[in-house]
Short mmCIF file of C-alpha atoms and ligand atoms in Angstrom, two decimals:
data_model
loop_
_atom_site.label_atom_id
_atom_site.label_comp_id
_atom_site.label_asym_id
_atom_site.label_seq_id
_atom_site.Cartn_x
_atom_site.Cartn_y
_atom_site.Cartn_z
CA UNK T 121 -24.72 -2.59 -2.26
CA UNK T 122 -25.03 -5.98 -0.71
CA UNK T 123 -22.09 -8.12 0.20
CA UNK T 124 -21.80 -11.66 1.23
CA UNK T 125 -19.04 -14.07 2.04
CA UNK T 126 -18.61 -17.76 2.01
CA UNK T 127 -15.20 -19.01 2.86
CA UNK T 128 -13.26 -21.98 4.05
CA UNK T 129 -11.48 -21.49 7.35
CA UNK T 130 -8.13 -22.44 8.61
CA UNK T 131 -6.48 -22.45 11.99
CA UNK T 132 -2.85 -22.34 12.90
CA UNK T 133 -1.46 -21.64 16.32
CA UNK T 134 2.01 -21.76 17.74
CA UNK T 135 2.91 -21.45 21.38
CA UNK T 136 5.44 -18.63 21.10
CA UNK T 137 5.18 -16.12 23.88
CA UNK T 138 3.83 -12.71 22.85
CA UNK T 139 3.34 -13.96 19.33
CA UNK T 140 0.29 -15.71 18.11
CA UNK T 141 -0.01 -17.34 14.79
CA UNK T 142 -3.50 -17.46 13.59
CA UNK T 143 -5.47 -17.48 10.50
CA UNK T 144 -8.63 -15.87 9.52
CA UNK T 145 -10.43 -15.31 6.35
CA UNK T 146 -12.58 -12.40 5.53
CA UNK T 147 -14.46 -12.43 2.34
CA UNK T 148 -16.84 -9.78 1.25
CA UNK T 149 -18.61 -10.59 -1.93
CA UNK T 150 -21.31 -9.22 -4.06
CA UNK T 151 -24.17 -11.65 -3.83
CA UNK T 152 -24.11 -13.89 -6.83
CA UNK T 153 -26.69 -16.37 -5.62
CA UNK T 154 -27.56 -18.49 -2.62
CA UNK T 155 -25.02 -19.24 0.04
CA UNK T 156 -23.66 -22.72 -0.18
CA UNK T 157 -20.54 -22.53 1.96
CA UNK T 158 -18.00 -22.38 -0.82
CA UNK T 159 -16.06 -19.51 -2.34
CA UNK T 160 -18.09 -18.11 -5.16
CA UNK T 161 -15.13 -16.64 -6.95
CA UNK T 162 -11.63 -17.91 -7.32
CA UNK T 163 -8.63 -15.67 -7.32
CA UNK T 164 -6.68 -15.50 -10.50
CA UNK T 165 -3.07 -16.46 -10.46
CA UNK T 166 -0.61 -14.50 -12.46
CA UNK T 167 3.09 -14.76 -13.05
CA UNK T 168 5.87 -12.43 -13.98
CA UNK T 169 8.92 -13.09 -16.04
CA UNK T 170 12.15 -13.35 -14.09
CA UNK T 171 14.17 -10.19 -13.65
CA UNK T 172 16.99 -11.59 -15.76
CA UNK T 173 14.63 -11.62 -18.72
CA UNK T 174 14.94 -7.91 -19.41
CA UNK T 175 16.82 -7.54 -22.65
CA UNK T 176 18.60 -4.31 -21.70
CA UNK T 177 20.16 -3.12 -18.51
CA UNK T 178 22.08 -0.15 -17.19
CA UNK T 179 23.60 0.95 -13.92
CA UNK T 180 22.60 4.30 -12.50
CA UNK T 181 26.33 5.16 -12.32
CA UNK T 182 26.43 5.23 -16.14
CA UNK T 183 24.24 8.30 -15.88
CA UNK T 184 26.48 10.11 -13.42
CA UNK T 185 24.93 9.03 -10.13
CA UNK T 186 27.17 9.16 -7.06
CA UNK T 187 26.35 6.95 -4.08
CA UNK T 188 27.87 9.10 -1.35
CA UNK T 189 24.61 9.93 0.42
CA UNK T 190 25.08 13.63 -0.38
CA UNK T 191 24.99 14.11 -4.13
CA UNK T 192 21.46 14.62 -5.42
CA UNK T 193 20.91 12.05 -8.14
CA UNK T 194 17.43 12.91 -9.42
CA UNK T 195 18.67 13.78 -12.92
CA UNK T 196 20.67 10.55 -13.14
CA UNK T 197 17.64 8.43 -12.24
CA UNK T 198 15.45 10.32 -14.71
CA UNK T 199 18.00 10.01 -17.49
CA UNK T 200 18.61 6.31 -16.83
CA UNK T 201 14.87 5.51 -16.84
CA UNK T 202 14.26 7.65 -19.92
CA UNK T 203 17.03 5.73 -21.67
CA UNK T 204 15.65 2.32 -20.64
CA UNK T 205 12.09 3.33 -21.55
CA UNK T 206 13.18 3.19 -25.20
CA UNK T 207 13.37 -0.58 -24.75
CA UNK T 208 9.86 -1.00 -23.35
CA UNK T 209 8.60 -2.53 -26.55
CA UNK T 210 11.78 -4.44 -27.35
CA UNK T 211 12.58 -6.68 -24.40
CA UNK T 212 12.36 -4.21 -21.53
CA UNK T 213 14.99 -2.62 -19.34
CA UNK T 214 16.54 -3.14 -15.91
CA UNK T 215 18.06 -0.31 -13.91
CA UNK T 216 20.69 -1.56 -11.47
CA UNK T 217 21.45 0.40 -8.31
CA UNK T 218 24.80 -0.74 -6.88
CA UNK T 219 25.92 -0.68 -3.26
CA UNK T 220 25.93 2.87 -1.95
CA UNK T 221 23.70 5.57 -0.53
CA UNK T 222 21.84 7.23 -3.39
CA UNK T 223 20.15 10.48 -2.51
CA UNK T 224 17.44 11.48 -4.99
CA UNK T 225 14.22 13.41 -5.45
CA UNK T 226 11.08 11.76 -6.82
CA UNK T 227 11.24 9.90 -10.11
CA UNK T 228 8.85 8.11 -12.46
CA UNK T 229 8.97 4.51 -13.57
CA UNK T 230 8.29 3.19 -17.06
CA UNK T 231 6.73 0.04 -18.57
CA UNK T 232 8.44 -3.35 -18.97
CA UNK T 233 10.94 -2.13 -16.46
CA UNK T 234 12.78 -3.48 -13.41
CA UNK T 235 14.36 -1.35 -10.71
CA UNK T 236 16.90 -3.60 -8.97
CA UNK T 237 18.65 -2.67 -5.75
CA UNK T 238 21.88 -4.33 -4.64
CA UNK T 239 21.82 -5.80 -1.13
CA UNK T 240 23.83 -2.79 0.14
CA UNK T 241 22.07 -0.15 -1.92
CA UNK T 242 20.00 2.46 -0.11
CA UNK T 243 17.80 4.90 -2.00
CA UNK T 244 17.46 8.00 0.15
CA UNK T 245 14.59 10.37 -0.44
CA UNK T 246 15.55 14.02 -0.52
CA UNK T 247 14.57 15.98 2.57
CA UNK T 248 14.28 19.21 0.61
CA UNK T 249 10.61 19.86 -0.07
CA UNK T 250 11.56 21.62 -3.34
CA UNK T 251 12.53 18.23 -4.73
CA UNK T 252 8.91 17.07 -4.40
CA UNK T 253 6.66 18.33 -7.23
CA UNK T 254 2.92 18.51 -6.72
CA UNK T 255 0.32 16.29 -8.31
CA UNK T 256 -3.45 16.44 -8.53
CA UNK T 257 -5.69 14.89 -5.91
CA UNK T 258 -7.00 11.46 -6.80
CA UNK T 259 -10.38 11.59 -8.58
CA UNK T 260 -11.87 9.07 -6.12
CA UNK T 261 -10.89 11.34 -3.18
CA UNK T 262 -11.72 14.72 -4.67
CA UNK T 263 -9.22 16.34 -2.32
CA UNK T 264 -5.82 15.53 -0.91
CA UNK T 265 -6.27 13.29 2.09
CA UNK T 266 -4.76 15.86 4.44
CA UNK T 267 -5.37 19.20 2.73
CA UNK T 268 -7.87 20.45 0.17
CA UNK T 269 -5.33 21.02 -2.61
CA UNK T 270 -2.92 18.69 -4.36
CA UNK T 271 -0.51 16.09 -3.12
CA UNK T 272 3.23 15.85 -3.17
CA UNK T 273 4.38 13.33 -5.81
CA UNK T 274 5.31 10.00 -4.35
CA UNK T 275 9.03 9.26 -4.04
CA UNK T 276 8.82 6.47 -6.60
CA UNK T 277 5.85 6.94 -8.91
CA UNK T 278 4.39 5.21 -11.91
CA UNK T 279 1.21 5.76 -13.86
CA UNK T 280 -0.36 4.08 -16.90
CA UNK T 281 2.26 1.35 -16.88
CA UNK T 282 2.39 -2.35 -17.66
CA UNK T 283 4.88 -4.85 -16.23
CA UNK T 284 6.89 -3.03 -13.58
CA UNK T 285 9.12 -4.68 -11.00
CA UNK T 286 10.73 -2.99 -8.03
CA UNK T 287 12.98 -5.49 -6.38
CA UNK T 288 16.42 -6.26 -5.08
CA UNK T 289 18.43 -8.46 -2.85
CA UNK T 290 16.80 -6.85 0.18
CA UNK T 291 18.17 -3.39 -0.64
CA UNK T 292 16.59 -0.42 1.12
CA UNK T 293 14.41 2.50 0.13
CA UNK T 294 14.42 5.10 2.89
CA UNK T 295 11.81 7.89 2.72
CA UNK T 296 13.60 9.82 5.52
CA UNK T 297 10.09 10.80 6.62
CA UNK T 298 11.09 12.60 9.83
CA UNK T 299 11.10 15.98 8.12
CA UNK T 300 7.52 15.38 6.92
CA UNK T 301 6.29 14.05 10.26
CA UNK T 302 7.63 17.18 11.98
CA UNK T 303 5.93 19.47 9.49
CA UNK T 304 2.72 17.47 9.88
CA UNK T 305 2.82 17.81 13.70
CA UNK T 306 3.45 21.54 13.39
CA UNK T 307 0.55 21.88 10.95
CA UNK T 308 2.82 23.60 8.44
CA UNK T 309 2.05 21.46 5.37
CA UNK T 310 -0.10 22.99 2.63
CA UNK T 311 -0.52 19.74 0.71
CA UNK T 312 -0.93 16.05 1.41
CA UNK T 313 2.26 14.19 2.26
CA UNK T 314 3.81 11.87 -0.35
CA UNK T 315 3.84 8.08 -0.36
CA UNK T 316 7.07 6.15 -0.63
CA UNK T 317 5.81 4.19 -3.66
CA UNK T 318 2.64 4.91 -5.64
CA UNK T 319 1.57 2.96 -8.73
CA UNK T 320 -1.50 4.29 -10.52
CA UNK T 321 -3.59 3.03 -13.50
CA UNK T 322 -1.16 0.15 -14.00
CA UNK T 323 -1.15 -3.56 -14.59
CA UNK T 324 1.30 -6.36 -13.64
CA UNK T 325 3.30 -4.81 -10.83
CA UNK T 326 5.65 -6.58 -8.50
CA UNK T 327 7.32 -5.15 -5.42
CA UNK T 328 9.55 -7.70 -3.78
CA UNK T 329 12.65 -8.41 -1.70
CA UNK T 330 13.10 -4.94 -0.36
CA UNK T 331 13.17 -3.07 2.93
CA UNK T 332 11.07 0.09 2.86
CA UNK T 333 11.82 2.59 5.61
CA UNK T 334 10.34 5.76 7.08
CA UNK T 335 7.73 6.70 4.50
CA UNK T 336 6.49 10.29 4.79
CA UNK T 337 2.87 9.00 4.63
CA UNK T 338 1.34 5.63 3.50
CA UNK T 339 4.25 3.44 2.36
CA UNK T 340 3.03 1.46 -0.67
CA UNK T 341 -0.04 2.77 -2.49
CA UNK T 342 -1.25 0.89 -5.57
CA UNK T 343 -4.31 2.68 -6.90
CA UNK T 344 -6.64 2.01 -9.88
CA UNK T 345 -4.37 -0.92 -10.74
CA UNK T 346 -4.59 -4.67 -11.20
CA UNK T 347 -2.45 -7.80 -10.91
CA UNK T 348 -0.17 -6.65 -8.13
CA UNK T 349 2.20 -8.80 -6.10
CA UNK T 350 3.90 -7.47 -3.00
CA UNK T 351 6.14 -10.19 -1.69
CA UNK T 352 9.05 -10.60 0.67
CA UNK T 353 8.98 -6.98 1.75
CA UNK T 354 9.86 -5.52 5.16
CA UNK T 355 8.28 -2.16 5.96
CA UNK T 356 9.52 -0.22 8.97
CA UNK T 357 8.57 3.12 10.48
CA UNK T 358 8.52 4.31 14.09
CA UNK T 359 5.34 3.14 15.83
CA UNK T 360 4.44 6.73 16.67
CA UNK T 361 5.04 8.18 13.21
CA UNK T 362 1.87 9.71 11.73
CA UNK T 363 -0.11 7.80 9.04
CA UNK T 364 2.76 5.57 7.98
CA UNK T 365 0.44 2.75 6.83
CA UNK T 366 2.27 -0.22 5.38
CA UNK T 367 0.35 -1.17 2.25
CA UNK T 368 -2.85 0.49 1.01
CA UNK T 369 -4.46 -1.26 -1.99
CA UNK T 370 -6.88 1.36 -3.25
CA UNK T 371 -9.46 0.64 -5.98
CA UNK T 372 -7.28 -2.28 -7.12
CA UNK T 373 -8.22 -5.66 -8.56
CA UNK T 374 -6.28 -8.86 -7.97
CA UNK T 375 -3.63 -7.97 -5.39
CA UNK T 376 -1.50 -10.46 -3.51
CA UNK T 377 0.41 -9.43 -0.41
CA UNK T 378 2.54 -12.19 1.07
CA UNK T 379 5.52 -12.80 3.29
CA UNK T 380 5.51 -9.27 4.50
CA UNK T 381 6.64 -7.90 7.89
CA UNK T 382 5.41 -4.46 8.85
CA UNK T 383 6.18 -2.18 11.80
CA UNK T 384 4.30 1.09 11.43
CA UNK T 385 2.67 4.06 13.06
CA UNK T 386 -0.67 3.27 11.43
CA UNK T 387 -2.49 0.28 9.92
CA UNK T 388 -0.20 -2.42 8.58
CA UNK T 389 -2.56 -3.01 5.64
CA UNK T 390 -5.42 -0.59 4.93
CA UNK T 391 -7.82 -1.52 2.13
CA UNK T 392 -9.32 1.51 0.42
CA UNK T 393 -11.52 2.65 -2.47
CA UNK T 394 -12.08 6.39 -2.40
CA UNK T 395 -13.68 8.94 -0.15
CA UNK T 396 -17.38 9.72 0.30
CA UNK T 397 -19.17 11.14 -2.79
CA UNK T 398 -15.97 11.04 -4.85
CA UNK T 399 -15.44 7.37 -4.15
CA UNK T 400 -19.06 6.57 -4.89
CA UNK T 401 -19.05 8.36 -8.23
CA UNK T 402 -15.67 6.95 -9.26
CA UNK T 403 -17.12 3.57 -8.36
CA UNK T 404 -14.02 1.39 -8.44
CA UNK T 405 -13.95 -1.18 -5.61
CA UNK T 406 -10.95 -3.00 -4.27
CA UNK T 407 -11.60 -6.64 -5.04
CA UNK T 408 -9.79 -9.96 -5.07
CA UNK T 409 -7.24 -9.17 -2.41
CA UNK T 410 -5.26 -11.93 -0.75
CA UNK T 411 -3.09 -11.24 2.28
CA UNK T 412 -1.04 -14.06 3.71
CA UNK T 413 1.90 -14.56 5.99
CA UNK T 414 1.82 -11.00 7.27
CA UNK T 415 3.38 -10.11 10.59
CA UNK T 416 2.48 -6.74 12.07
CA UNK T 417 3.56 -4.45 14.88
CA UNK T 418 1.37 -1.39 15.10
CA UNK T 419 0.48 -0.72 18.71
CA UNK T 420 -1.92 2.14 17.95
CA UNK T 421 -3.69 0.82 14.88
CA UNK T 422 -5.04 -2.20 13.09
CA UNK T 423 -3.28 -5.09 11.50
CA UNK T 424 -5.72 -5.04 8.61
CA UNK T 425 -8.23 -2.20 8.25
CA UNK T 426 -11.00 -2.00 5.71
CA UNK T 427 -11.31 1.72 5.21
CA UNK T 428 -11.62 4.27 6.44
CA UNK T 429 -12.03 5.47 2.86
CA UNK T 430 -13.88 2.66 1.09
CA UNK T 431 -16.79 4.41 -0.58
CA UNK T 432 -16.21 2.58 -3.88
CA UNK T 433 -16.71 -0.75 -2.09
CA UNK T 434 -14.56 -3.67 -1.02
CA UNK T 435 -15.16 -7.21 -2.22
CA UNK T 436 -13.40 -10.53 -1.82
CA UNK T 437 -10.75 -9.96 0.79
CA UNK T 438 -9.06 -13.02 2.14
CA UNK T 439 -6.41 -12.97 4.84
CA UNK T 440 -4.67 -15.99 6.24
CA UNK T 441 -1.67 -16.82 8.42
CA UNK T 442 -1.61 -13.36 9.87
CA UNK T 443 0.44 -12.63 13.00
CA UNK T 444 -0.30 -9.63 15.19
CA UNK T 445 2.78 -9.26 17.37
CA UNK T 446 1.49 -6.06 18.91
CA UNK T 447 -1.47 -4.20 17.48
CA UNK T 448 -4.42 -2.25 18.79
CA UNK T 449 -6.71 -4.61 16.94
CA UNK T 450 -6.01 -7.92 15.26
CA UNK T 451 -7.84 -6.90 12.21
CA UNK T 452 -10.19 -4.08 11.86
CA UNK T 453 -12.50 -2.50 9.51
CA UNK T 454 -13.23 1.16 9.42
CA UNK T 455 -15.86 1.15 6.77
CA UNK T 456 -16.68 4.53 5.46
CA UNK T 457 -19.45 4.97 3.02
CA UNK T 458 -20.21 8.54 2.21
CA UNK T 459 -21.46 10.25 5.32
CA UNK T 460 -22.14 7.20 7.41
CA UNK T 461 -19.17 5.34 8.62
CA UNK T 462 -19.20 1.96 10.10
CA UNK T 463 -16.02 1.12 11.89
CA UNK T 464 -15.44 -2.44 12.89
CA UNK T 465 -12.49 -4.29 14.29
CA UNK T 466 -12.32 -7.98 13.74
CA UNK T 467 -10.07 -9.92 15.98
CA UNK T 468 -9.43 -13.59 16.46
CA UNK T 469 -9.41 -13.05 20.21
CA UNK T 470 -6.64 -15.47 21.06
CA UNK T 471 -5.46 -14.82 24.57
CA UNK T 472 -1.84 -14.57 23.51
CA UNK T 473 -2.55 -11.85 21.02
CA UNK T 474 -1.64 -8.36 22.02
CA UNK T 475 -4.72 -6.53 20.86
CA UNK T 476 -6.61 -3.91 22.79
CA UNK T 477 -9.82 -4.42 20.91
CA UNK T 478 -11.47 -7.49 19.50
CA UNK T 479 -14.32 -6.25 17.36
CA UNK T 480 -15.53 -2.69 17.25
CA UNK T 481 -18.17 -1.16 15.03
CA UNK T 482 -18.24 2.60 15.15
CA UNK T 483 -20.85 4.67 13.34
CA UNK T 484 -18.96 7.93 13.32
CA UNK T 485 -15.44 7.96 12.03
CA UNK T 486 -15.98 11.63 11.33
CA UNK T 487 -13.68 12.37 8.43
CA UNK T 488 -15.06 13.87 5.20
CA UNK T 489 -13.52 15.57 2.19
CA UNK T 490 -16.06 18.42 2.25
CA UNK T 491 -19.63 19.13 3.36
CA UNK T 492 -21.18 17.68 0.18
CA UNK T 493 -21.27 14.06 1.30
CA UNK T 494 -24.60 12.32 1.63
CA UNK T 495 -25.12 11.73 5.34
CA UNK T 496 -27.77 9.13 4.55
CA UNK T 497 -25.48 6.90 2.54
CA UNK T 498 -24.64 3.90 4.68
CA UNK T 499 -22.28 0.97 4.32
CA UNK T 500 -23.77 -2.46 3.86
CA UNK T 501 -21.57 -5.04 5.44
CA UNK T 502 -22.23 -8.71 5.05
CA UNK T 503 -20.40 -11.94 5.01
CA UNK T 504 -17.51 -11.34 7.32
CA UNK T 505 -15.95 -14.52 8.57
CA UNK T 506 -13.06 -15.03 10.84
CA UNK T 507 -11.71 -17.96 12.70
CA UNK T 508 -8.89 -18.52 15.14
C1 NAG P 89 6.12 12.02 -13.73
O1 NAG P 89 4.79 11.68 -14.09
C2 NAG P 89 3.84 12.70 -13.79
C3 NAG P 89 2.46 12.14 -14.10
O2 NAG P 89 2.40 11.61 -15.37
C4 NAG P 89 4.15 13.93 -14.59
O3 NAG P 89 3.25 14.96 -14.23
C5 NAG P 89 5.56 14.39 -14.26
O4 NAG P 89 5.91 15.48 -15.05
C6 NAG P 89 6.54 13.27 -14.49
N1 NAG P 89 7.86 13.71 -14.04
C7 NAG P 89 8.91 13.67 -14.84
C8 NAG P 89 10.16 14.19 -14.27
O5 NAG P 89 8.85 13.23 -15.97
C1 NAG P 90 -4.01 6.81 -17.69
O1 NAG P 90 -5.11 5.92 -17.60
C2 NAG P 90 -6.32 6.50 -17.17
C3 NAG P 90 -7.33 5.43 -16.95
O2 NAG P 90 -7.38 4.56 -18.02
C4 NAG P 90 -6.75 7.53 -18.20
O3 NAG P 90 -7.94 8.17 -17.77
C5 NAG P 90 -5.64 8.57 -18.34
O4 NAG P 90 -5.98 9.47 -19.35
C6 NAG P 90 -4.33 7.90 -18.68
N1 NAG P 90 -3.29 8.92 -18.63
C7 NAG P 90 -2.36 8.99 -19.53
C8 NAG P 90 -1.32 10.07 -19.30
O5 NAG P 90 -2.32 8.27 -20.50
C1 NAG P 91 13.48 -12.91 -3.49
O1 NAG P 91 14.80 -13.35 -3.15
C2 NAG P 91 14.88 -14.75 -2.99
C3 NAG P 91 16.26 -15.07 -2.44
O2 NAG P 91 17.23 -14.36 -3.14
C4 NAG P 91 14.58 -15.41 -4.31
O3 NAG P 91 14.64 -16.80 -4.20
C5 NAG P 91 13.20 -15.03 -4.75
O4 NAG P 91 12.91 -15.55 -6.01
C6 NAG P 91 13.00 -13.52 -4.76
N1 NAG P 91 11.61 -13.26 -4.92
C7 NAG P 91 11.15 -12.39 -5.78
C8 NAG P 91 9.69 -12.28 -5.83
O5 NAG P 91 11.87 -11.69 -6.46
#
């Protein structure tokens, strides 16, 4: 696979101490012809109807939920969403979560649906592992990322959906991940940890105006999906929590991430597309990704990583107005293509930036699903641009 980029550049710098505003653009593109200094492709724009446009709405309290932080409300969320799913084809449904602390296990979303959190609403993920059913590994990974078997279902999950909005007036979704991080450190987990939000095989998805806290594993994981907007979201996890990536677009087309602030124990944004031979045979790249107005604190990881699992390819990534407040690397790529891994960190190198590493290419990331990968498969990396 050959990749090439041609992109306009932009610079923005502000003299705030310990904070550097900068812009860079990375574009990886399949070669379509000769380089001529312009973007070959344009990114589609796409719009969503306003949340008030859902024809039907219900409050989770109508289904018996109690917002005392103690009552387990899984059944109430399931019943409310099952009820609203009847309106998918006739105007759609909105589920309102009022002020309160709403403890629940995992639940599934439905199409033409809005989950709306009041400003003082907090969804609390159950800390009882029995409230987390198992799901199959992703086909483009072949195995769970952390263990050979399945994965725990994500706290909020949707598959094969169209037109889903998760939003609120900056309400909170708290994964209460500490229990998972402890089990991970003790090595006592049999399956891969859950994400806070996973949307799979879906189209037209918006996640906005929320605070997402303490995910057990990667926080927001759109996979095999298209037309995704993640906007106005704050993602927070302790900087030493394991693998709490912020946003991981994985084999997704047309994703926009903007006005997002992330503090995490791993990469703020990690762009993915499957793992070794499974990613190659699934063959679904992440393409047309725009990241703008991202601020990131992740002292031990990258602001933006490409990889490590990117065996299905990555094309057309553009990042601009990105602020690394404190990261190991300003932007990085850990490109993993089957057996051979090329790990690179791209950094704008501004002296105010708190990055340990500017640009690093590493040929041995050393993480494989099983011994069947092709050690001769190599990543081709071309057309990476960045500018301060
Ligand atoms: C949620 O969706 C998954 C995948 O389709 C399914 O296996 C699971 O049974 C669903 N859970 C509920 C409670 O409907
Ligand atoms: C969801 O979509 C995928 C990809 O199109 C398809 O393979 C799968 O069978 C669908 N699953 C369901 C439950 O419809
Ligand atoms: C987020 O909230 C702001 C302020 O309430 C509002 O203007 C904006 O439209 C919301 N954005 C989205 C994407 O919902």
